CSV table of C-alpha atoms in Angstrom, one decimal:
chain,number,residue,atom,x,y,z
A,11,UNK,CA,93.1,81.6,62.7
A,12,UNK,CA,91.9,81.4,59.0
A,13,UNK,CA,91.0,78.0,57.4
A,14,UNK,CA,89.6,77.0,54.2
A,15,UNK,CA,87.7,73.6,54.0
A,16,UNK,CA,87.2,72.0,50.6
A,17,UNK,CA,87.0,75.5,48.9
A,18,UNK,CA,86.1,75.9,45.3
A,19,UNK,CA,87.2,79.3,43.9
A,20,UNK,CA,86.2,80.8,40.5
A,21,UNK,CA,83.9,82.8,38.5
A,22,UNK,CA,80.4,82.4,36.8
A,23,UNK,CA,80.1,78.7,38.1
A,24,UNK,CA,83.5,77.7,36.7
A,25,UNK,CA,86.0,76.6,39.3
A,26,UNK,CA,89.7,77.5,38.8
A,27,UNK,CA,90.8,76.0,42.2
A,28,UNK,CA,89.0,72.9,43.5
A,29,UNK,CA,88.8,71.4,47.1
A,30,UNK,CA,91.4,73.7,48.8
A,31,UNK,CA,91.9,73.1,52.4
A,32,UNK,CA,94.5,75.3,54.0
A,33,UNK,CA,95.3,76.6,57.6
A,34,UNK,CA,97.1,80.0,57.9
A,35,UNK,CA,98.8,79.6,61.2
A,36,UNK,CA,99.7,82.6,63.6
A,37,UNK,CA,103.3,83.6,63.7
A,38,UNK,CA,104.1,82.5,60.1
A,39,UNK,CA,104.8,84.2,56.9
A,40,UNK,CA,103.2,82.2,54.2
A,41,UNK,CA,103.7,82.7,50.4
A,42,UNK,CA,101.2,81.7,47.7
A,43,UNK,CA,103.2,80.5,44.7
A,44,UNK,CA,102.1,79.3,41.3
A,45,UNK,CA,102.0,80.2,37.6
A,46,UNK,CA,100.1,83.2,36.2
A,47,UNK,CA,96.4,82.6,36.2
A,48,UNK,CA,96.5,79.7,38.6
A,49,UNK,CA,94.1,81.5,41.1
A,50,UNK,CA,96.4,83.0,43.8
A,51,UNK,CA,94.6,86.4,43.8
A,52,UNK,CA,91.2,84.8,43.4
A,53,UNK,CA,91.9,82.6,46.4
A,54,UNK,CA,92.7,85.5,48.5
A,55,UNK,CA,89.5,87.4,47.5
A,56,UNK,CA,87.4,84.4,48.2
A,57,UNK,CA,89.0,83.9,51.6
A,58,UNK,CA,88.1,87.5,52.5
A,59,UNK,CA,84.7,87.2,51.2
A,60,UNK,CA,85.2,89.7,48.3
A,61,UNK,CA,84.0,87.1,45.8
A,62,UNK,CA,81.7,84.2,46.6
A,63,UNK,CA,82.9,80.6,47.0
A,64,UNK,CA,81.6,78.0,44.6
A,65,UNK,CA,81.8,75.4,47.2
A,66,UNK,CA,83.3,74.6,50.6
A,67,UNK,CA,83.7,77.3,53.3
A,68,UNK,CA,86.1,79.7,55.0
A,69,UNK,CA,86.3,79.6,58.8
A,70,UNK,CA,87.6,82.6,60.9
A,71,UNK,CA,88.4,81.3,64.4
A,72,UNK,CA,86.2,78.2,63.6
A,73,UNK,CA,83.3,80.4,62.7
A,74,UNK,CA,82.0,80.3,59.0
A,75,UNK,CA,82.8,83.5,57.2
A,76,UNK,CA,79.3,83.7,55.9
A,77,UNK,CA,78.0,83.9,59.4
A,78,UNK,CA,80.1,86.9,60.4
A,79,UNK,CA,78.9,90.6,59.7
A,80,UNK,CA,81.4,92.3,57.3
A,81,UNK,CA,82.6,94.7,60.0
A,82,UNK,CA,83.6,91.8,62.4
A,83,UNK,CA,85.4,90.0,59.6
A,84,UNK,CA,87.2,93.1,58.7
A,85,UNK,CA,88.5,93.1,62.3
A,86,UNK,CA,90.0,89.7,61.8
A,87,UNK,CA,91.7,90.1,58.4
A,88,UNK,CA,93.1,92.9,56.4
A,89,UNK,CA,93.9,93.0,52.7
A,90,UNK,CA,96.5,94.8,50.6
A,91,UNK,CA,95.3,94.4,47.0
A,92,UNK,CA,97.7,94.3,44.0
A,93,UNK,CA,96.5,97.6,42.7
A,94,UNK,CA,94.0,100.3,43.7
A,95,UNK,CA,92.8,103.7,42.7
A,96,UNK,CA,94.8,106.7,44.1
A,97,UNK,CA,92.5,109.0,45.9
A,98,UNK,CA,93.0,112.7,46.2
A,99,UNK,CA,93.5,112.6,50.0
A,100,UNK,CA,96.4,112.9,52.3
A,101,UNK,CA,98.5,109.8,53.2
A,102,UNK,CA,97.4,110.2,56.9
A,103,UNK,CA,93.7,110.2,55.9
A,104,UNK,CA,94.4,107.1,53.8
A,105,UNK,CA,95.9,105.3,56.7
A,106,UNK,CA,92.9,106.3,58.9
A,107,UNK,CA,90.7,104.2,56.5
A,108,UNK,CA,92.2,101.2,58.2
A,109,UNK,CA,90.4,102.1,61.4
A,110,UNK,CA,86.8,102.0,59.6
A,111,UNK,CA,85.9,98.5,60.9
A,112,UNK,CA,86.1,99.8,64.5
A,113,UNK,CA,83.9,102.9,64.0
A,114,UNK,CA,80.2,103.5,63.8
A,115,UNK,CA,78.6,105.7,61.3
A,116,UNK,CA,79.0,108.8,61.1
A,117,UNK,CA,82.7,108.1,61.8
A,118,UNK,CA,84.3,110.0,64.6
A,119,UNK,CA,88.0,109.1,65.0
A,120,UNK,CA,89.1,108.6,68.6
A,121,UNK,CA,92.6,109.2,70.1
A,122,UNK,CA,93.2,105.4,69.8
A,123,UNK,CA,92.5,105.6,66.1
A,124,UNK,CA,95.1,108.4,65.6
A,125,UNK,CA,97.6,106.6,67.7
A,126,UNK,CA,97.2,103.4,65.6
A,127,UNK,CA,97.7,105.5,62.5
A,128,UNK,CA,100.9,107.1,64.1
A,129,UNK,CA,102.2,103.7,65.0
A,130,UNK,CA,101.5,102.3,61.5
A,131,UNK,CA,103.2,105.1,59.7
A,132,UNK,CA,106.2,104.9,62.0
A,133,UNK,CA,106.5,101.0,61.5
A,134,UNK,CA,106.4,101.4,57.6
A,135,UNK,CA,108.8,104.4,57.7
A,136,UNK,CA,106.2,106.7,56.2
A,137,UNK,CA,106.0,109.4,58.7
A,138,UNK,CA,107.7,111.8,56.5
A,139,UNK,CA,105.0,111.7,53.8
A,140,UNK,CA,102.0,111.6,56.2
A,141,UNK,CA,100.7,115.1,55.3
A,142,UNK,CA,101.3,114.9,51.6
A,143,UNK,CA,98.7,114.0,49.0
A,144,UNK,CA,98.6,110.4,47.8
A,145,UNK,CA,98.8,111.5,44.1
A,146,UNK,CA,102.1,113.4,44.8
A,147,UNK,CA,103.8,110.2,46.1
A,148,UNK,CA,106.0,107.8,44.3
A,149,UNK,CA,104.9,104.1,43.8
A,150,UNK,CA,107.2,103.0,46.6
A,151,UNK,CA,105.9,105.7,49.0
A,152,UNK,CA,102.2,104.8,48.2
A,153,UNK,CA,102.9,101.2,48.9
A,154,UNK,CA,104.2,102.1,52.3
A,155,UNK,CA,101.1,104.2,52.9
A,156,UNK,CA,98.8,101.4,51.8
A,157,UNK,CA,100.7,99.0,54.0
A,158,UNK,CA,100.4,101.4,56.9
A,159,UNK,CA,96.6,101.5,56.4
A,160,UNK,CA,96.6,97.5,56.7
A,161,UNK,CA,98.7,97.8,59.8
A,162,UNK,CA,96.3,100.3,61.4
A,163,UNK,CA,93.4,97.8,60.9
A,164,UNK,CA,95.2,95.7,63.5
A,165,UNK,CA,93.9,92.3,62.4
A,166,UNK,CA,95.1,88.8,63.3
A,167,UNK,CA,95.7,87.9,59.6
A,168,UNK,CA,97.2,90.1,56.8
A,169,UNK,CA,96.9,89.2,53.1
A,170,UNK,CA,99.1,90.9,50.6
A,171,UNK,CA,98.6,90.4,46.9
A,172,UNK,CA,102.1,90.8,45.1
A,173,UNK,CA,103.1,93.6,47.5
A,174,UNK,CA,106.6,93.8,46.1
A,175,UNK,CA,105.7,94.2,42.3
A,176,UNK,CA,107.3,97.3,40.6
A,177,UNK,CA,109.2,98.1,43.8
A,178,UNK,CA,113.0,98.4,44.0
A,179,UNK,CA,114.9,95.8,46.1
A,180,UNK,CA,115.1,98.2,49.1
A,181,UNK,CA,111.3,98.6,49.2
A,182,UNK,CA,110.9,94.9,48.6
A,183,UNK,CA,113.1,94.2,51.7
A,184,UNK,CA,111.1,96.7,53.6
A,185,UNK,CA,107.9,94.7,52.8
A,186,UNK,CA,109.5,91.4,54.1
A,187,UNK,CA,111.0,93.2,57.2
A,188,UNK,CA,107.5,94.4,58.1
A,189,UNK,CA,105.9,91.0,57.4
A,190,UNK,CA,108.4,89.3,59.6
A,191,UNK,CA,107.7,91.9,62.4
A,192,UNK,CA,103.9,91.1,62.1
A,193,UNK,CA,104.6,87.3,62.4
A,194,UNK,CA,106.9,87.9,65.4
A,195,UNK,CA,103.7,89.8,66.9
A,196,UNK,CA,101.7,86.5,66.5
A,197,UNK,CA,99.9,87.5,63.3
A,198,UNK,CA,99.6,85.4,60.2
A,199,UNK,CA,100.9,87.0,57.1
A,200,UNK,CA,100.1,85.7,53.6
A,201,UNK,CA,101.8,87.1,50.5
A,202,UNK,CA,101.2,86.3,46.9
A,203,UNK,CA,104.6,86.5,45.4
A,204,UNK,CA,106.0,85.9,41.8
A,205,UNK,CA,109.7,85.9,42.5
A,206,UNK,CA,110.4,82.3,43.6
A,207,UNK,CA,113.9,83.0,44.7
A,208,UNK,CA,112.9,86.0,46.9
A,209,UNK,CA,110.0,84.1,48.3
A,210,UNK,CA,111.8,81.0,49.3
A,211,UNK,CA,114.5,82.9,51.1
A,212,UNK,CA,112.0,85.1,52.9
A,213,UNK,CA,109.1,83.0,54.2
A,214,UNK,CA,108.4,80.3,56.6
A,215,UNK,CA,106.1,78.3,54.5
A,216,UNK,CA,104.6,78.3,51.1
A,217,UNK,CA,101.7,77.0,49.2
A,218,UNK,CA,102.2,75.9,45.6
A,219,UNK,CA,99.0,76.1,43.4
A,220,UNK,CA,98.8,74.5,39.9
A,221,UNK,CA,96.4,72.6,37.8
A,222,UNK,CA,93.4,73.6,39.7
A,223,UNK,CA,94.6,72.8,43.2
A,224,UNK,CA,97.2,72.7,45.9
A,225,UNK,CA,100.3,70.8,44.7
A,226,UNK,CA,102.2,71.1,47.9
A,227,UNK,CA,102.3,73.0,51.2
A,228,UNK,CA,105.7,73.1,53.2
A,229,UNK,CA,108.7,74.9,54.3
A,230,UNK,CA,111.2,76.3,51.6
A,231,UNK,CA,113.5,73.3,52.6
A,232,UNK,CA,110.8,70.8,51.9
A,233,UNK,CA,109.6,72.4,48.6
A,234,UNK,CA,113.1,72.4,47.2
A,235,UNK,CA,113.7,68.9,48.2
A,236,UNK,CA,110.6,67.7,46.6
A,237,UNK,CA,111.3,69.2,43.2
A,238,UNK,CA,107.8,70.5,43.0
A,239,UNK,CA,109.0,73.9,41.9
A,240,UNK,CA,110.9,72.5,39.0
A,241,UNK,CA,107.8,70.5,37.8
A,242,UNK,CA,105.4,73.3,38.3
A,243,UNK,CA,107.3,76.2,36.8
A,244,UNK,CA,109.4,74.2,34.3
A,245,UNK,CA,112.8,75.4,35.7
A,246,UNK,CA,115.7,74.0,37.5
A,247,UNK,CA,115.9,75.6,40.9
A,248,UNK,CA,119.3,75.6,42.7
A,249,UNK,CA,120.6,76.8,45.9
A,250,UNK,CA,123.8,77.6,47.8
A,251,UNK,CA,124.4,78.2,51.5
A,252,UNK,CA,125.7,81.6,52.5
A,253,UNK,CA,126.1,83.5,55.7
A,254,UNK,CA,122.8,84.9,55.2
A,255,UNK,CA,121.2,81.4,54.7
A,256,UNK,CA,120.1,79.6,51.6
A,257,UNK,CA,120.2,81.7,48.4
A,258,UNK,CA,118.2,80.3,45.6
A,259,UNK,CA,118.8,80.7,41.8
A,260,UNK,CA,117.8,79.2,38.5
A,261,UNK,CA,119.9,76.8,36.4
A,262,UNK,CA,119.2,75.7,32.7
A,263,UNK,CA,115.8,74.0,32.1
A,264,UNK,CA,115.7,70.4,32.5
């Protein structure tokens, strides 16, 4: 399990998030929510050690992140960034990159690595593009391949930064379906999402970030009942019960 203890997040000595203490529990799909610029992506990068913390610490299975070799840390947490360069390689080769934390240098792929790739491509419904070049694929197809790479990494925790951005609703639902499958396997899945309605009807828990810190953590029911979403986002959030569960929508501003 990954925990943050009094974490300070920011750049050049200036904190944008202060005293953040969170636990990302196994078996849960968790959303990070908050206005643009509140520090959601920076928090992910700091938790993963991709940018230094300004204070506090990150624990991976009770061990401080700074004490873990990068290779071992990469065996515990995987990251799907919001955007990335598109290399001139095949989709299958891209997914094989997820196996790097388990290989020595020079890299020699084992049968277990190829099997992990086959399973990841199958789970993301990307088998049909496995031998095509990444630059030939549509945005939705590429996102499936990048997600397969994350799955091939086979970590206990998966972080995704706005994985549904620019995707049509079908691909968005695919992302959530896979996130739910991972949680059912006992993994922690942490998503930065910007569509509040989609997030609240898709996740188990959410963390709301605003004004330099954590405003509230809780289930969608708890967040809705508290009114924190209305306060933070300046909206009126409403919901209606349907056969598929609660459906959230926006009313007029208060």
